[in-house]
Short mmCIF file of C-alpha atoms in Angstrom, two decimals:
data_model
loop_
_atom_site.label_atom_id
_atom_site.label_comp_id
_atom_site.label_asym_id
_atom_site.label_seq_id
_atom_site.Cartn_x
_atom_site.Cartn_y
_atom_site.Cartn_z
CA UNK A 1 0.00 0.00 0.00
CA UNK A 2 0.92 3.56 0.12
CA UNK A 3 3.23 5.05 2.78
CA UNK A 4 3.17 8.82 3.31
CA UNK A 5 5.62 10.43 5.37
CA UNK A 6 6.14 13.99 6.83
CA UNK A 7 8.75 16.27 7.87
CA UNK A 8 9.23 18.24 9.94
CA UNK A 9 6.77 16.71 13.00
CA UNK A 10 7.13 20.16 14.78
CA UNK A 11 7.91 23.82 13.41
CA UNK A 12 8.12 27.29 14.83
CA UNK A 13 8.34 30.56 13.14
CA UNK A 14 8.56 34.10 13.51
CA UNK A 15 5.48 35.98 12.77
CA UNK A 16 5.40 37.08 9.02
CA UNK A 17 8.00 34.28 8.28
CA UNK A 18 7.40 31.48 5.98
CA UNK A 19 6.51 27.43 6.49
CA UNK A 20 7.32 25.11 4.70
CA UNK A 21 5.66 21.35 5.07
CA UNK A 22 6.80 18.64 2.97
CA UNK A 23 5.90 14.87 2.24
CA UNK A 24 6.84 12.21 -0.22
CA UNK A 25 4.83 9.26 -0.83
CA UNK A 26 5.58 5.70 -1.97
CA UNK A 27 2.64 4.75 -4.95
CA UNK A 28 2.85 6.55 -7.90
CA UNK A 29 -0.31 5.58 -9.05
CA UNK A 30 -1.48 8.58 -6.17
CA UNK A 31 -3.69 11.16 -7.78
CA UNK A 32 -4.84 13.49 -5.47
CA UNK A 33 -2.93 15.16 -2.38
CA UNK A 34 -5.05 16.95 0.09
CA UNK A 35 -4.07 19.16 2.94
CA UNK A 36 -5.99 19.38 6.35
CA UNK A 37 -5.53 21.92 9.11
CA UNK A 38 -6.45 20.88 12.76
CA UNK A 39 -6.69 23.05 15.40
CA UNK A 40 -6.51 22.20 18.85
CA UNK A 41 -10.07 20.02 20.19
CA UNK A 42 -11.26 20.94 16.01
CA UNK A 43 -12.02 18.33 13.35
CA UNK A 44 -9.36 18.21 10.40
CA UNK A 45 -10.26 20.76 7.60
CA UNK A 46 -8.85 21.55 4.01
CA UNK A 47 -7.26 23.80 3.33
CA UNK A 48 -6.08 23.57 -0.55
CA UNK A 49 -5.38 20.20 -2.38
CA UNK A 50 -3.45 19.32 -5.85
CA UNK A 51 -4.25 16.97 -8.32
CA UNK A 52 -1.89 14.92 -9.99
CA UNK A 53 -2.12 16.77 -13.24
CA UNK A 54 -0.98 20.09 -11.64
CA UNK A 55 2.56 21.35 -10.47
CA UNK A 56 1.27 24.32 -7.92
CA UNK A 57 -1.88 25.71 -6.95
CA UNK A 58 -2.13 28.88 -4.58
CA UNK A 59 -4.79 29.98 -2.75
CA UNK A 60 -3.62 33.24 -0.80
CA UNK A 61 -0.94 33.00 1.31
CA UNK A 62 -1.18 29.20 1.13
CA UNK A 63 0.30 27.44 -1.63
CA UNK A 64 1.00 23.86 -2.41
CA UNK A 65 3.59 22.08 -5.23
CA UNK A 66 3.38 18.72 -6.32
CA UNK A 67 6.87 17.06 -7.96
CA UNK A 68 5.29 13.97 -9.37
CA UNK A 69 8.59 12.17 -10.38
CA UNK A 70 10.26 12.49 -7.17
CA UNK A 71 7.07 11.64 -5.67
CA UNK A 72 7.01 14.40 -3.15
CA UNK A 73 4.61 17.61 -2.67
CA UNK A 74 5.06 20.69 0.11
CA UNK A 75 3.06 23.31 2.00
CA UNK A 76 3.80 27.03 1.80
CA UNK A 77 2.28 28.71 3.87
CA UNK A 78 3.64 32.77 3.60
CA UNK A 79 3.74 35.79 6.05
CA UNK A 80 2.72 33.53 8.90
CA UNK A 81 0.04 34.94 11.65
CA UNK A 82 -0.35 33.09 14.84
CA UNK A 83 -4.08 31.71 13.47
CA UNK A 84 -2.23 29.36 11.39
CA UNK A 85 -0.64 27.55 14.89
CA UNK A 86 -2.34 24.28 14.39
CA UNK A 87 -1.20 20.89 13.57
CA UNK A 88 -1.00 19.96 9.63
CA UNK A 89 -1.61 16.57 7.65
CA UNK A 90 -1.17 15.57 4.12
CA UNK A 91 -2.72 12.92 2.50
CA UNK A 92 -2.22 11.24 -0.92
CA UNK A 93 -4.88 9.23 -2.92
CA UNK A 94 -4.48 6.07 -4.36
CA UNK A 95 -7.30 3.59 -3.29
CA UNK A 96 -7.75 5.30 -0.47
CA UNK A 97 -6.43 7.81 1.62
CA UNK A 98 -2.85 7.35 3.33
CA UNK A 99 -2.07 10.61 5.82
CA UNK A 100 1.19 11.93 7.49
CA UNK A 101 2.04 11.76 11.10
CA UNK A 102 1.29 15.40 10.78
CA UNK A 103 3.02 18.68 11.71
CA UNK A 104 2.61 20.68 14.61
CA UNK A 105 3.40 24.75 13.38
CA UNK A 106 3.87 27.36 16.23
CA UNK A 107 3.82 30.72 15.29
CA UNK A 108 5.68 33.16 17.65
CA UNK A 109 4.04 36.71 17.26
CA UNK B 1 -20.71 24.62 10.53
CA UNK B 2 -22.57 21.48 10.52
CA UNK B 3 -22.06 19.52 7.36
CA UNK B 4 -20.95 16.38 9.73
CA UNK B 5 -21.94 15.80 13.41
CA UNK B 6 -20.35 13.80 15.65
CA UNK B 7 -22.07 12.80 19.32
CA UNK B 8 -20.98 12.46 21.84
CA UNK B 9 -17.67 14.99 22.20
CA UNK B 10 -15.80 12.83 24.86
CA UNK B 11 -17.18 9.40 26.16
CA UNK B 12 -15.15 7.45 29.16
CA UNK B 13 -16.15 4.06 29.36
CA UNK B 14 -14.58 0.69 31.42
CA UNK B 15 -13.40 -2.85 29.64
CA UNK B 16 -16.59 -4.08 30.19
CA UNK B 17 -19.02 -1.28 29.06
CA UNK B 18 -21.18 -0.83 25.87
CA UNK B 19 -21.41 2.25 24.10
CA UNK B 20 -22.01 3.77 20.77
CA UNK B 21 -20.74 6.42 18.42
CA UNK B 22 -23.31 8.44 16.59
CA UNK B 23 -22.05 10.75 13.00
CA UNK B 24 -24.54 12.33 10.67
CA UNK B 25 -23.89 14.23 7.68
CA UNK B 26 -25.61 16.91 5.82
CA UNK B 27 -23.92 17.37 3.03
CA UNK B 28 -25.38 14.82 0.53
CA UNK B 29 -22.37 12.56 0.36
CA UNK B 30 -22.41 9.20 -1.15
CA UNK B 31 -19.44 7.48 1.32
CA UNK B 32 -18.74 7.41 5.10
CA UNK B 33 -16.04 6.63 7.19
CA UNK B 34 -14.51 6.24 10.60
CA UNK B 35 -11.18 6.83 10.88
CA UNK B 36 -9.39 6.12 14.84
CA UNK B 37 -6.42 9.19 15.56
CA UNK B 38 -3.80 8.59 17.94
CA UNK B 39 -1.15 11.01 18.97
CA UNK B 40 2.10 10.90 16.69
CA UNK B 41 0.42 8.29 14.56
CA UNK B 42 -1.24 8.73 11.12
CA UNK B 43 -4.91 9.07 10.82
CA UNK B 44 -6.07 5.48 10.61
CA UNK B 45 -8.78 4.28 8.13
CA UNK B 46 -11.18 1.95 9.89
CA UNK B 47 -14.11 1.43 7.86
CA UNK B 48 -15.29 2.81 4.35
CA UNK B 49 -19.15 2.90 3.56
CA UNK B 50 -20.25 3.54 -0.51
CA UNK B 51 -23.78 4.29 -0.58
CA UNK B 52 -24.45 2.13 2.33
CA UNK B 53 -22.19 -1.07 1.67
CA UNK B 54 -19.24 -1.53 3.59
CA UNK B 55 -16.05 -1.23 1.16
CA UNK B 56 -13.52 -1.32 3.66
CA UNK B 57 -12.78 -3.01 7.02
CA UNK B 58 -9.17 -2.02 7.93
CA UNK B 59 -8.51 -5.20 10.12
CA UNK B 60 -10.47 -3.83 12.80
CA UNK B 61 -10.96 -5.67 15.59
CA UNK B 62 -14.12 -6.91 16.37
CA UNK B 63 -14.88 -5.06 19.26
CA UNK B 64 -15.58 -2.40 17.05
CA UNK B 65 -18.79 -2.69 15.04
CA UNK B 66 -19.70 -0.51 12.29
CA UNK B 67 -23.86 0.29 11.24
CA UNK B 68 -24.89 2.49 8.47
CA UNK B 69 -28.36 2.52 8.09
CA UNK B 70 -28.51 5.11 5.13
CA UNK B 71 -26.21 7.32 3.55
CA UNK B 72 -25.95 10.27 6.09
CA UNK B 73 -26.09 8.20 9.13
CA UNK B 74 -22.84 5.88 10.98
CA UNK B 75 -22.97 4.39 13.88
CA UNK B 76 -19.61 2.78 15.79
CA UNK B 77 -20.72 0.22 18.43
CA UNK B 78 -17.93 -0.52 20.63
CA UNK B 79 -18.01 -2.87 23.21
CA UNK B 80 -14.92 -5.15 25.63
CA UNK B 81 -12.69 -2.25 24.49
CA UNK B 82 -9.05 -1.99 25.74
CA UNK B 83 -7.25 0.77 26.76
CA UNK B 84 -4.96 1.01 24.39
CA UNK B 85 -8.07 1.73 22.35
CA UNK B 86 -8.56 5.16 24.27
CA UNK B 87 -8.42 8.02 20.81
CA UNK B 88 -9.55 10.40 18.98
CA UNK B 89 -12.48 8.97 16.46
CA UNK B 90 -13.12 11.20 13.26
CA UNK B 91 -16.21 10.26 11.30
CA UNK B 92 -16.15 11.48 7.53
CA UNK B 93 -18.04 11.93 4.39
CA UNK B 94 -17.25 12.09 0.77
CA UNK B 95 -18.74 12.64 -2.63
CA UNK B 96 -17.04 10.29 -5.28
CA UNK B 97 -14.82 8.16 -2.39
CA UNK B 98 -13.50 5.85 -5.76
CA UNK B 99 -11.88 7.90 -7.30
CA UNK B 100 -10.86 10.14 -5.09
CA UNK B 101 -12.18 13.19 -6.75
CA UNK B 102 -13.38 15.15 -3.43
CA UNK B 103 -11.72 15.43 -0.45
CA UNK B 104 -13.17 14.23 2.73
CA UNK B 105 -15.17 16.60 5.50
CA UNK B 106 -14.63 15.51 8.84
CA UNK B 107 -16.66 15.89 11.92
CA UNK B 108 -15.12 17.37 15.11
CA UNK B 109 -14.70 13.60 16.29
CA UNK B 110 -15.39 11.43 19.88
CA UNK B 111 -12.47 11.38 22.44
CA UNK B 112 -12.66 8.12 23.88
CA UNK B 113 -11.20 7.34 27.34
CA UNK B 114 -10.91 3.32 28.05
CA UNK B 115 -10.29 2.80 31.63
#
C-alpha cells in the first residue's frame, strides 16, 4: 500500500516568516494530495489540495507544489500569523487515503 | 458549521461497558467513514461505507462494530474495548470516495477514554 511520510513533526516561526511542510509518498499511481488543518479540540479541515495533473496551486498566502517524479509535494504557507498555529496533515490518494504523522506549526508573534 | 456531526464529544467508558458512536452528515455525500487518531500516529482508516455497503474493514478488531443505516447516518458500536483503544475517532463523508475526486469533511470527532 501507500506510505506517506512527513517532515518536519514540529515547526516554529517568527510571525510574518514562511513554512514550509513537505511529504513524499511511496505509490505513484497517487492522484490526489489533500491538505488538512487541525486546530486544537477541532475536526481536520482543508485547506487547498493538488491533483496529480498540476505542479502548484495557490490559494492566498497558502500554496501547495506537487513534484510527481520524485514523488514528493510541500506546504507554503507565507507571512505567517499566529491563526495558522495548528497541527498539519497531508494525505495522498491512491485507493484510499494514506495521511502523514502530521506537523505541529507554532507561530511566535 | 454542521455539514458532519459527531455525538458524543468525549465518552469514558470501562473494559466491560457498551457504548455507541453516533455521526450524521448533511452534506449529501455518497461514502462514510470512521477513521481512529492517535497522537504521533497517522490518521487510521477503519471502515469505508459507498452508498451504504461496507467497502472497507481495515482489520479492525471486532470489538468495534460498524452500522450504516442510510447514507448520512454511521454508527460505531464498541463494546470489551481496551485501553490502548482510548483516541480520537473522526467520522467522515465524501462525494465520489472511488476515485478520489473530493476530499473528505470531517466531523469534530469522539475522544474516547478506556479505563
Amino acid at each position: 500500500g501507500e506510505n506517506v511520510e512527513q517532515h518536519p513533526s514540529t515547526l516554529s516561526v517568527q510571525e510574518g516568516d514562511s513554512a514550509v511542510i513537505k511529504c513524499t509518498y511511496s505509490d505513484s499511481a497517487s492522484n490526489y494530495f489533500p491538505w488538512y488543518k487541525q486546530e486544537l479540540g477541532k475536526r481536520p479541515q482543508l485547506i487547498i489540495d493538488i491533483r496529480s495533473n498540476v505542479g502548484e496551486k495557490k490559494d492566498q498566502r497558502i500554496a501547495v507544489t506537487l513534484n510527481k517524479t520524485a514523488k514528493h509535494f510541500s506546504l507554503h504557507i507565507t507571512e505567517t500569523q499566529p491563526e495558522d498555529s495548528a497541527v498539519y496533515f497531508c494525505a495522498a490518494f491512491g485507493n484510499q487515503f494514506y495521511f502523514g504523522t502530521g506537523t505541529s506549526l507554532t507561530v511566535i508573534p | 458549521e454542521t455539514g458532519v456531526t459527531q455525538t458524543p464529544r468525549h465518552l469514558v467508558m470501562g473494559m466491560t461497558n457498551k457504548k455507541s458512536l453516533k455521526c450524521e452528515q448533511h452534506l449529501g455525500h455518497n461514502a462514510m467513514y470512521w477513521y481512529k487518531q492517535s497522537a504521533k500516529k497517522p490518521l487510521e482508516l477503519m471502515f469505508v461505507y459507498n452508498f451504504k455497503e461496507q467497502t472497507e474493514n481495515n482489520s479492525v478488531p471486532s470489538r468495534f462494530s460498524p452500522e450504516c443505516p442510510n447514507s448520512s447516518h454511521l454508527f460505531l458500536h464498541l463494546h470489551t474495548l481496551q485501553p490502548e483503544d482510548s483516541a480520537l475517532y473522526l467520522c467522515a463523508s465524501s462525494q465520489d470516495p472511488d476515485r478520489g475526486r473530493s476530499p473528505l469533511h470531517f466531523g469534530n470527532g469522539t475522544r474516547l477514554t478506556v479505563t
